[in-house]
Short mmCIF file of C-alpha atoms in Angstrom, two decimals:
data_model
loop_
_atom_site.label_atom_id
_atom_site.label_comp_id
_atom_site.label_asym_id
_atom_site.label_seq_id
_atom_site.Cartn_x
_atom_site.Cartn_y
_atom_site.Cartn_z
CA MET E 1 54.22 -7.90 104.33
CA SER E 2 56.75 -10.52 104.81
CA VAL E 3 60.05 -10.00 105.13
CA ALA E 4 60.64 -12.28 101.75
CA GLU E 5 58.00 -9.95 99.71
CA LEU E 6 60.01 -6.67 101.23
CA LYS E 7 63.17 -7.65 99.83
CA LYS E 8 61.48 -8.51 96.11
CA ARG E 9 60.19 -4.85 96.55
CA HIS E 10 63.63 -3.68 97.47
CA ILE E 11 65.11 -6.07 94.51
CA ALA E 12 62.62 -3.95 92.36
CA ALA E 13 63.19 -0.55 93.56
CA THR E 14 66.71 -0.93 93.75
CA ALA E 15 66.62 -1.88 89.52
CA THR E 16 64.33 1.38 89.09
CA VAL E 17 66.76 3.80 90.63
CA ASN E 18 69.61 2.11 88.86
CA ALA E 19 67.90 2.39 85.33
CA LEU E 20 67.11 5.90 86.02
CA ARG E 21 70.49 6.90 87.02
CA GLU E 22 71.35 5.81 83.51
CA GLN E 23 69.00 7.50 81.90
CA LEU E 24 69.75 10.91 83.53
CA LYS E 25 73.60 10.17 82.74
CA GLN E 26 72.69 9.45 78.95
CA LYS E 27 70.43 12.49 78.85
CA ARG E 28 73.20 14.92 79.99
CA ILE E 29 75.90 13.37 77.88
CA LEU E 30 73.21 14.48 74.70
CA LEU E 31 73.18 18.17 76.26
CA LEU E 32 76.94 18.18 76.43
CA ASP E 33 77.28 19.62 72.77
CA THR E 34 80.40 21.37 73.87
CA ASP E 35 82.54 22.38 76.90
CA VAL E 36 83.89 26.04 77.59
CA ALA E 37 87.21 25.78 75.94
CA GLY E 38 85.51 24.17 72.83
CA TYR E 39 82.95 27.32 73.00
CA ALA E 40 85.87 29.70 73.89
CA ARG E 41 87.90 28.47 71.17
CA SER E 42 85.06 28.61 68.43
CA GLN E 43 84.84 32.24 69.67
CA GLY E 44 88.39 33.26 68.54
CA ARG E 45 88.94 33.52 72.39
CA THR E 46 92.98 33.17 73.23
CA PRO E 47 94.46 32.33 76.20
CA VAL E 48 95.57 34.85 78.79
CA SER E 49 99.35 35.97 78.53
CA PHE E 50 101.46 36.59 82.12
CA GLY E 51 104.81 38.44 81.66
CA PRO E 52 107.50 36.95 83.71
CA THR E 53 107.32 39.59 86.34
CA ASP E 54 103.47 40.06 86.38
CA LEU E 55 102.34 38.20 89.10
CA VAL E 56 104.67 38.63 92.11
CA CYS E 57 105.10 37.73 95.72
CA CYS E 58 104.68 41.24 97.69
CA ARG E 59 104.52 39.89 100.83
CA THR E 60 105.35 36.69 102.92
CA LEU E 61 103.43 36.44 106.13
CA GLN E 62 105.48 34.87 108.76
CA GLY E 63 104.57 34.15 112.41
CA HIS E 64 102.90 30.83 112.97
CA THR E 65 105.05 28.04 114.11
CA GLY E 66 103.45 25.13 112.53
CA LYS E 67 101.30 24.14 108.88
CA VAL E 68 98.92 26.76 107.81
CA TYR E 69 95.45 25.02 106.89
CA SER E 70 93.22 28.10 106.20
CA LEU E 71 92.92 31.76 105.42
CA ASP E 72 89.92 33.82 105.07
CA TRP E 73 89.84 37.65 104.18
CA THR E 74 88.07 40.57 105.70
CA SER E 75 84.95 41.70 103.15
CA GLU E 76 87.24 44.96 103.65
CA LYS E 77 90.47 45.44 102.26
CA ASN E 78 93.53 44.21 103.94
CA ARG E 79 92.74 42.16 106.93
CA ILE E 80 93.08 38.09 106.95
CA VAL E 81 92.88 35.48 109.70
CA SER E 82 94.67 32.06 109.45
CA ALA E 83 94.64 28.94 111.04
CA SER E 84 97.89 26.84 112.11
CA GLN E 85 98.70 23.29 113.32
CA ASP E 86 100.27 25.68 116.12
CA GLY E 87 96.97 25.83 117.67
CA ARG E 88 96.61 29.07 116.84
CA LEU E 89 94.93 31.62 114.81
CA ILE E 90 96.08 35.08 113.68
CA VAL E 91 94.81 37.95 112.39
CA TRP E 92 97.31 39.99 110.09
CA ASN E 93 96.99 43.47 108.32
CA SER E 94 98.11 41.90 105.02
CA LEU E 95 99.04 45.52 103.70
CA THR E 96 101.82 46.34 106.21
CA SER E 97 102.30 42.75 107.56
CA GLN E 98 101.36 43.55 111.04
CA LYS E 99 99.88 41.02 113.32
CA THR E 100 97.04 42.45 115.22
CA HIS E 101 96.02 39.01 117.09
CA ALA E 102 97.20 35.88 117.94
CA ILE E 103 94.85 33.77 119.17
CA LYS E 104 95.71 30.28 121.06
CA LEU E 105 92.95 28.14 120.62
CA PRO E 106 91.17 25.64 123.10
CA CYS E 107 91.78 22.90 120.95
CA ALA E 108 94.47 23.24 118.86
CA TRP E 109 93.22 20.80 116.27
CA VAL E 110 91.85 23.51 114.18
CA MET E 111 91.05 22.81 110.23
CA THR E 112 89.38 25.80 109.18
CA CYS E 113 88.63 29.65 109.83
CA ALA E 114 86.51 32.43 109.19
CA PHE E 115 86.15 36.14 109.12
CA SER E 116 82.43 37.42 110.18
CA PRO E 117 81.08 40.10 107.70
CA ASN E 118 81.56 43.13 109.83
CA GLY E 119 85.51 41.94 110.65
CA GLN E 120 84.80 42.27 114.37
CA SER E 121 84.94 38.19 114.77
CA VAL E 122 86.13 35.18 113.73
CA ALA E 123 85.25 31.36 113.67
CA CYS E 124 86.92 28.08 114.03
CA GLY E 125 86.48 24.73 113.83
CA GLY E 126 88.58 21.41 113.92
CA LEU E 127 88.70 18.33 115.57
CA ASP E 128 87.01 19.15 119.02
CA SER E 129 83.82 18.94 116.41
CA ILE E 130 82.76 22.81 117.78
CA CYS E 131 82.81 25.81 115.80
CA SER E 132 84.57 28.39 118.20
CA ILE E 133 83.91 32.35 117.77
CA PHE E 134 86.19 35.01 118.99
CA ASN E 135 85.25 38.44 119.33
CA LEU E 136 88.27 40.62 118.29
CA ASN E 137 87.23 43.38 120.60
CA SER E 138 86.84 41.25 123.69
CA PRO E 139 89.60 41.79 126.53
CA ASN E 140 91.85 39.25 127.05
CA ASP E 141 91.61 37.01 130.24
CA LYS E 142 94.71 36.95 132.80
CA ASP E 143 97.04 34.95 130.93
CA GLY E 144 96.31 37.31 127.76
CA ASN E 145 94.11 35.09 125.90
CA LEU E 146 91.46 36.10 124.05
CA THR E 147 88.26 34.12 125.38
CA VAL E 148 85.75 31.85 123.33
CA SER E 149 82.60 34.32 122.64
CA ARG E 150 80.31 31.40 121.68
CA MET E 151 80.74 27.56 121.21
CA LEU E 152 78.68 26.17 118.18
CA SER E 153 78.13 22.75 119.51
CA GLY E 154 76.14 19.85 117.46
CA HIS E 155 78.13 18.26 115.02
CA LYS E 156 78.90 14.47 115.52
CA GLY E 157 82.27 15.08 113.91
CA TYR E 158 85.05 17.32 112.89
CA VAL E 159 84.38 20.71 111.29
CA SER E 160 86.13 20.70 108.06
CA SER E 161 84.93 24.20 106.95
CA CYS E 162 82.78 26.90 107.92
CA GLN E 163 81.99 30.43 106.25
CA TYR E 164 79.53 33.41 107.27
CA VAL E 165 76.75 34.09 105.41
CA PRO E 166 77.61 37.41 103.14
CA ASP E 167 76.01 40.34 105.26
CA GLU E 168 74.58 38.09 108.37
CA ASP E 169 77.15 37.95 111.13
CA THR E 170 74.71 36.30 113.00
CA HIS E 171 74.81 33.21 110.68
CA LEU E 172 77.33 30.86 110.18
CA ILE E 173 77.34 27.47 107.76
CA THR E 174 79.72 24.49 108.40
CA SER E 175 80.23 21.23 107.32
CA SER E 176 81.81 18.29 109.00
CA GLY E 177 82.92 14.72 109.29
CA ASP E 178 79.74 13.71 110.47
CA GLN E 179 78.30 13.91 106.82
CA THR E 180 76.37 16.99 107.53
CA CYS E 181 76.24 20.95 107.07
CA ILE E 182 74.64 22.98 109.83
CA LEU E 183 73.23 26.26 109.41
CA TRP E 184 73.82 27.95 112.68
CA ASP E 185 72.85 31.07 114.51
CA VAL E 186 75.88 32.28 116.15
CA THR E 187 73.91 34.58 118.81
CA THR E 188 71.60 31.83 120.40
CA ALA E 189 74.53 29.09 119.53
CA GLN E 190 71.85 27.24 117.79
CA ARG E 191 71.36 24.87 114.88
CA LEU E 192 69.04 26.50 112.64
CA SER E 193 68.97 23.45 109.99
CA VAL E 194 70.83 20.38 109.23
CA PHE E 195 71.57 19.66 105.75
CA GLY E 196 71.73 15.96 105.18
CA GLY E 197 72.08 13.71 107.76
CA GLU E 198 69.30 11.02 107.76
CA PHE E 199 67.44 12.13 104.60
CA PRO E 200 67.98 10.18 101.34
CA SER E 201 69.65 13.24 99.47
CA GLY E 202 72.59 14.16 101.71
CA HIS E 203 76.05 13.55 101.60
CA THR E 204 76.86 9.83 102.59
CA ALA E 205 80.74 10.49 103.42
CA ASP E 206 82.84 13.09 105.14
CA VAL E 207 81.80 16.76 104.09
CA LEU E 208 84.96 18.49 103.38
CA SER E 209 84.29 21.94 102.14
CA VAL E 210 81.35 24.37 101.73
CA SER E 211 80.82 27.96 99.97
CA ILE E 212 77.64 30.28 99.97
CA ASN E 213 76.83 32.01 97.00
CA GLY E 214 78.10 36.03 97.30
CA SER E 215 75.23 36.76 94.74
CA ASN E 216 72.31 34.84 96.39
CA SER E 217 73.16 33.76 99.96
CA LYS E 218 70.15 31.15 100.59
CA MET E 219 72.24 29.12 98.13
CA PHE E 220 75.30 27.19 99.11
CA VAL E 221 77.61 24.41 97.78
CA SER E 222 78.99 21.42 99.63
CA GLY E 223 81.79 19.15 98.73
CA SER E 224 82.53 15.93 100.31
CA CYS E 225 84.24 12.20 100.26
CA ASP E 226 81.67 10.90 98.41
CA ALA E 227 82.93 12.24 95.12
CA THR E 228 79.70 14.86 94.80
CA ALA E 229 79.14 18.24 95.47
CA ARG E 230 75.15 19.01 96.63
CA LEU E 231 73.51 22.20 95.94
CA TRP E 232 71.32 23.11 98.93
CA ASP E 233 68.86 26.17 99.27
CA THR E 234 68.91 27.13 103.51
CA ARG E 235 65.28 27.52 103.58
CA ILE E 236 64.56 23.81 102.29
CA ALA E 237 67.22 21.49 104.75
CA SER E 238 64.85 17.91 104.00
CA ARG E 239 66.52 17.65 100.24
CA ALA E 240 69.47 19.02 98.07
CA VAL E 241 68.35 20.83 95.24
CA ARG E 242 71.02 18.96 93.13
CA THR E 243 73.64 16.27 93.56
CA PHE E 244 76.77 16.75 90.67
CA HIS E 245 78.64 13.72 89.76
CA GLY E 246 81.79 13.87 87.69
CA HIS E 247 84.81 13.33 90.07
CA GLU E 248 86.55 10.25 90.86
CA GLY E 249 87.89 10.84 94.29
CA ASP E 250 87.03 13.16 97.24
CA VAL E 251 85.79 16.82 96.47
CA SER E 252 88.27 18.51 98.41
CA THR E 253 87.44 22.13 97.60
CA VAL E 254 84.03 23.71 96.42
CA LYS E 255 84.23 27.46 95.67
CA PHE E 256 80.98 29.79 94.00
CA PHE E 257 82.12 31.58 90.62
CA PRO E 258 81.90 35.34 90.79
CA ASP E 259 78.80 35.32 89.03
CA GLY E 260 77.13 33.25 91.27
CA TYR E 261 75.73 30.93 88.80
CA ARG E 262 78.42 28.48 88.50
CA PHE E 263 80.38 26.60 91.26
CA GLY E 264 84.06 25.23 90.82
CA THR E 265 85.27 22.08 92.49
CA GLY E 266 88.69 20.46 93.25
CA SER E 267 89.10 16.49 94.27
CA ASP E 268 91.73 14.07 95.32
CA ASP E 269 91.44 12.85 91.52
CA GLY E 270 93.64 15.85 90.59
CA THR E 271 91.16 17.68 88.48
CA CYS E 272 88.75 21.08 89.08
CA ARG E 273 85.62 21.10 87.41
CA LEU E 274 83.13 23.88 86.71
CA PHE E 275 79.11 23.12 87.23
CA ASP E 276 76.35 25.14 86.44
CA MET E 277 74.30 25.51 89.38
CA ARG E 278 70.74 26.26 87.41
CA THR E 279 70.88 23.05 84.84
CA GLY E 280 73.39 20.61 86.72
CA HIS E 281 75.45 20.36 83.37
CA GLN E 282 79.25 20.06 84.03
CA LEU E 283 80.84 22.91 82.14
CA GLN E 284 84.54 22.11 81.94
CA VAL E 285 87.08 20.04 83.67
CA TYR E 286 90.55 21.50 84.03
CA HIS E 287 93.16 18.66 83.95
CA GLN E 288 96.91 18.44 83.34
CA GLN E 289 98.46 15.13 82.32
CA HIS E 290 101.02 14.27 85.08
CA ASP E 291 104.11 11.44 84.38
CA GLY E 292 103.77 8.98 87.78
CA GLU E 293 101.53 10.60 90.97
CA VAL E 294 98.90 12.32 90.33
CA PRO E 295 99.04 15.33 92.53
CA LEU E 296 95.70 16.18 94.80
CA VAL E 297 93.66 19.47 94.64
CA THR E 298 94.03 21.15 98.05
CA SER E 299 92.37 24.55 97.25
CA ILE E 300 90.62 26.92 94.74
CA ALA E 301 89.81 30.27 94.12
CA PHE E 302 88.24 32.53 90.87
CA SER E 303 89.78 36.06 90.52
CA ILE E 304 86.85 38.65 90.64
CA SER E 305 86.27 38.42 86.93
CA GLY E 306 86.18 34.42 86.86
CA ARG E 307 88.50 34.64 84.18
CA LEU E 308 91.56 33.27 86.14
CA LEU E 309 91.10 29.92 88.57
CA PHE E 310 94.07 29.45 91.13
CA VAL E 311 94.50 26.05 92.12
CA GLY E 312 96.69 24.63 95.17
CA TYR E 313 97.99 21.18 94.45
CA SER E 314 99.72 18.84 97.18
CA ASN E 315 103.12 18.86 95.38
CA GLY E 316 103.40 22.72 96.17
CA ASP E 317 102.56 23.61 92.84
CA CYS E 318 99.48 26.45 92.56
CA TYR E 319 98.44 26.80 88.54
CA VAL E 320 96.82 29.58 87.47
CA TRP E 321 94.06 28.22 85.02
CA ASP E 322 92.57 30.34 81.99
CA THR E 323 88.81 29.46 82.93
CA LEU E 324 87.44 30.30 79.56
CA MET E 325 90.58 28.11 77.63
CA ALA E 326 90.84 25.21 80.28
CA LYS E 327 94.75 26.07 79.89
CA VAL E 328 97.55 26.80 82.28
CA VAL E 329 98.88 30.06 82.16
CA LEU E 330 101.36 30.34 85.38
CA ASN E 331 102.53 27.86 87.99
CA LEU E 332 103.16 30.40 90.68
CA GLY E 333 104.46 27.65 92.46
CA SER E 334 107.69 27.72 90.43
CA LEU E 335 108.02 31.74 90.78
CA GLN E 336 110.46 33.40 92.73
CA ASN E 337 110.11 33.38 96.50
CA SER E 338 107.08 30.95 96.18
CA HIS E 339 106.01 28.36 99.07
CA GLU E 340 108.56 25.69 99.74
CA GLY E 341 105.85 23.06 100.61
CA ARG E 342 102.17 22.20 99.91
CA ILE E 343 99.75 25.06 99.35
CA THR E 344 96.66 24.17 101.68
CA CYS E 345 94.52 27.25 101.23
CA LEU E 346 93.88 30.27 98.76
CA GLY E 347 91.95 33.25 99.00
CA LEU E 348 91.20 36.56 96.90
CA SER E 349 91.14 39.94 99.00
CA ALA E 350 87.51 41.22 98.61
CA ASP E 351 88.65 43.43 95.67
CA GLY E 352 90.19 40.86 93.82
CA SER E 353 93.74 42.90 93.62
CA ALA E 354 95.46 40.44 95.67
CA LEU E 355 95.54 36.65 96.17
CA CYS E 356 96.87 35.22 99.72
CA THR E 357 98.04 31.94 99.67
CA GLY E 358 98.72 29.69 102.80
CA SER E 359 101.12 26.80 103.16
CA TRP E 360 102.57 23.33 104.95
CA ASP E 361 106.12 25.66 105.09
CA ARG E 362 104.35 27.94 107.50
CA ASN E 363 103.73 31.16 105.59
CA LEU E 364 101.43 32.91 104.11
CA LYS E 365 101.98 35.00 100.62
CA ILE E 366 100.11 37.93 99.39
CA TRP E 367 100.53 38.02 95.27
CA ALA E 368 99.27 40.63 92.71
CA PHE E 369 99.95 42.33 89.57
CA GLY E 370 102.93 44.16 89.34
CA GLY E 371 103.36 44.43 85.57
CA HIS E 372 101.53 46.83 82.73
CA ARG E 373 98.25 46.47 82.78
CA LYS E 374 96.40 47.33 79.49
CA VAL E 375 92.31 48.68 80.07
CA ILE E 376 90.13 48.13 77.24
CA MET U 1 84.48 17.57 74.95
CA GLN U 2 84.54 15.63 77.95
CA ALA U 3 82.29 12.39 78.76
CA LEU U 4 80.32 11.97 82.18
CA ASP U 5 82.06 9.66 84.06
CA SER U 6 80.66 6.74 85.63
CA GLU U 7 77.93 7.21 88.55
CA THR U 8 79.48 7.21 91.97
CA ALA U 9 78.68 5.07 94.72
CA SER U 10 75.28 6.32 96.89
CA THR U 11 74.27 5.77 100.23
CA ILE U 12 72.45 3.00 99.34
CA ASP U 13 74.27 -0.43 98.16
CA LEU U 14 72.37 -0.24 94.64
CA GLN U 15 73.64 -4.33 94.47
CA ALA U 16 70.40 -6.34 94.95
CA PRO U 17 70.80 -8.40 97.99
CA ALA U 18 71.07 -12.12 96.44
CA VAL U 19 68.29 -14.55 98.25
CA PRO U 20 70.11 -15.90 101.29
CA THR U 21 69.05 -17.93 104.35
CA ALA U 22 71.75 -16.54 106.36
CA ASP U 23 70.21 -12.55 105.89
CA THR U 24 68.73 -11.57 109.61
CA ARG U 25 68.10 -8.15 108.58
CA GLY U 26 65.10 -7.15 110.40
CA LYS U 27 61.69 -5.85 108.95
CA HIS U 28 62.27 -2.38 109.99
CA ARG U 29 65.66 -2.01 108.34
CA ILE U 30 64.04 -3.03 104.97
CA LEU U 31 61.20 -1.01 105.13
CA ALA U 32 63.59 2.34 106.09
CA GLU U 33 65.68 1.51 103.02
CA LEU U 34 62.49 0.87 100.77
CA LYS U 35 61.05 3.95 101.69
CA ARG U 36 64.94 5.83 100.77
CA LEU U 37 64.67 4.11 97.58
CA GLU U 38 61.46 5.35 97.10
CA GLN U 39 61.80 8.81 97.56
CA GLU U 40 65.14 8.97 95.62
CA THR U 41 63.29 7.67 92.82
CA ARG U 42 60.94 10.19 92.92
CA PHE U 43 63.98 12.84 93.31
CA LEU U 44 65.17 11.39 89.89
CA GLU U 45 62.14 11.20 88.04
CA GLU U 46 61.53 14.94 89.20
CA GLU U 47 65.02 15.81 87.65
CA LEU U 48 64.74 13.55 84.53
CA GLU U 49 61.54 16.02 84.00
CA GLU U 50 63.33 19.12 84.63
CA LEU U 51 65.87 17.72 82.21
CA GLU U 52 64.03 17.62 78.97
CA LYS U 53 63.25 21.35 79.51
CA THR U 54 67.08 22.36 79.68
CA ASP U 55 69.23 23.99 77.69
CA LYS U 56 72.29 22.65 76.13
CA VAL U 57 75.81 23.17 77.64
CA SER U 58 76.60 25.70 74.60
CA ALA U 59 73.92 28.32 76.20
CA ALA U 60 75.37 28.02 79.37
CA CYS U 61 78.71 28.60 78.16
CA GLU U 62 77.75 31.74 75.97
CA GLU U 63 76.20 33.64 78.93
CA LEU U 64 79.71 32.84 81.17
CA LEU U 65 81.77 34.40 78.65
CA THR U 66 79.73 37.50 78.75
CA ASN U 67 79.58 37.29 82.41
CA ILE U 68 83.74 36.92 82.83
CA GLU U 69 84.75 39.81 79.85
CA THR U 70 82.29 42.37 81.30
CA ARG U 71 83.95 42.36 84.84
CA PRO U 72 87.00 44.31 85.40
CA ASP U 73 90.12 42.41 87.19
CA PRO U 74 93.08 43.50 88.89
CA LEU U 75 94.85 40.25 88.08
CA LEU U 76 94.57 40.42 84.38
CA PRO U 77 97.08 41.57 82.07
CA VAL U 78 94.51 43.08 79.82
CA THR U 79 91.19 43.89 81.51
CA ASN U 80 88.28 46.24 81.15
CA GLY U 81 87.74 49.69 82.95
CA PRO U 82 86.99 50.88 85.13
CA THR U 83 90.21 50.40 87.14
CA ASN U 84 90.90 51.79 90.82
CA PRO U 85 94.27 53.21 92.06
CA SER U 86 94.10 51.25 95.22
CA TRP U 87 94.66 48.05 92.93
CA ASP U 88 98.16 49.07 93.01
CA ARG U 89 98.34 49.71 96.75
CA TRP U 90 100.46 45.99 97.29
CA PHE U 91 103.54 47.82 95.34
CA GLU U 92 103.18 51.75 97.22
CA GLY U 93 105.22 52.70 100.45
CA PRO U 94 107.65 51.10 102.27
CA GLN U 95 107.35 47.85 101.64
CA ASP U 96 109.31 45.49 104.05
CA SER U 97 108.15 42.02 102.64
CA LYS U 98 109.87 40.57 105.23
CA GLY U 99 107.63 42.53 107.74
CA CYS U 100 106.72 41.39 111.30
CA ARG U 101 108.70 38.34 111.93
CA CYS U 102 108.00 37.91 115.70
CA TRP U 103 107.34 34.17 116.71
CA ILE U 104 104.63 33.14 118.08
CA LEU U 105 105.59 31.06 121.30
#
């Protein structure tokens, strides 16, 4: 076939794809008979109401000498690992505020960290394009540093996010500036699967975040600078299960909803969205009007029931959204003892009783409910 | 109710190339792009078919409401039981909220 003939076919194929996309878009609009807030209002629900001293900062974890970029809780109750611009990971007992480990990293430019399910290892990654694993029970070297026990190399760009597969200490998923996600076998340091890359349904720009489904660990979602979130099945690396459009800027953070059937996203467009995993529907947009510049969403986390959505923004705010009513019910950024800078990361403890926030102000803070609880 | 936003850019330049004399792209590259477009067409057709059998958003909302309201949540002022006394461990015992302040150097 001649080049001219091929170009003709290319033009025709382009038109077909465009037409199909438009059809899909219109079909989804027809199915959008309500959103979550509209439905909840129709069922007579009212927003969560917090008293002024209900959610309080009950711990401030100090010790990093640079901005905090990432944090992760253990799956048992109280330990947290944090990563900072100071080139270190710190492991904390959040109940006592004590530091149990301070790990000097071979590459100071760390962006993400994660605890293994058994709490015995931590993983981190960053601009070195490597995901490094540290065994917390190993002896220190002669300089008093914990040595790397595994280096997962293979990404061709920075490692933006990492998470261990729940209940599997040997498997971990990373996201990268090279537009792919990788499932690793930590024991052998081998890449088991690469999601995206040369396949058409992969991300077309840096991937910034991953979240693995806690109820079905074969499914994970990724968020990217291509303004989409994509759902993956770890058994099928060749194509994304579904691509979720809607955001108008980088999707900087994704998090599965506690029931495992939905997930939240946060973006540079200043909004968060809730998507349904099985149908692909966009269920709700969480957006508040701003005068002037719209703050970017940096991080999100759901409370254990999913009723609350905690959102960190680039201007230091930390909104508590009522997920059902799509209303901001509290701003942790305006409470006493709140952070003095941008909040970069958030996470709930395993039992849902505490929220940890990490900030450019170099601190981590623990927030819990200190008011009177009504049980129904 | 939120309207869906417009499609975002994809990997493939969906602007049909003008018919230029100066276009020097090789045959192989055009073939590869064509293959990707054809695969994308198949994926989109599959998705359209699936959408025919998909419930409206309200059905998903109903399930969401139930899932949220049946789960105990320590951070809510009003919540289902059972509660757990360890939820309040953050306010028990000596609370030195400044804790260990040693600087890691």
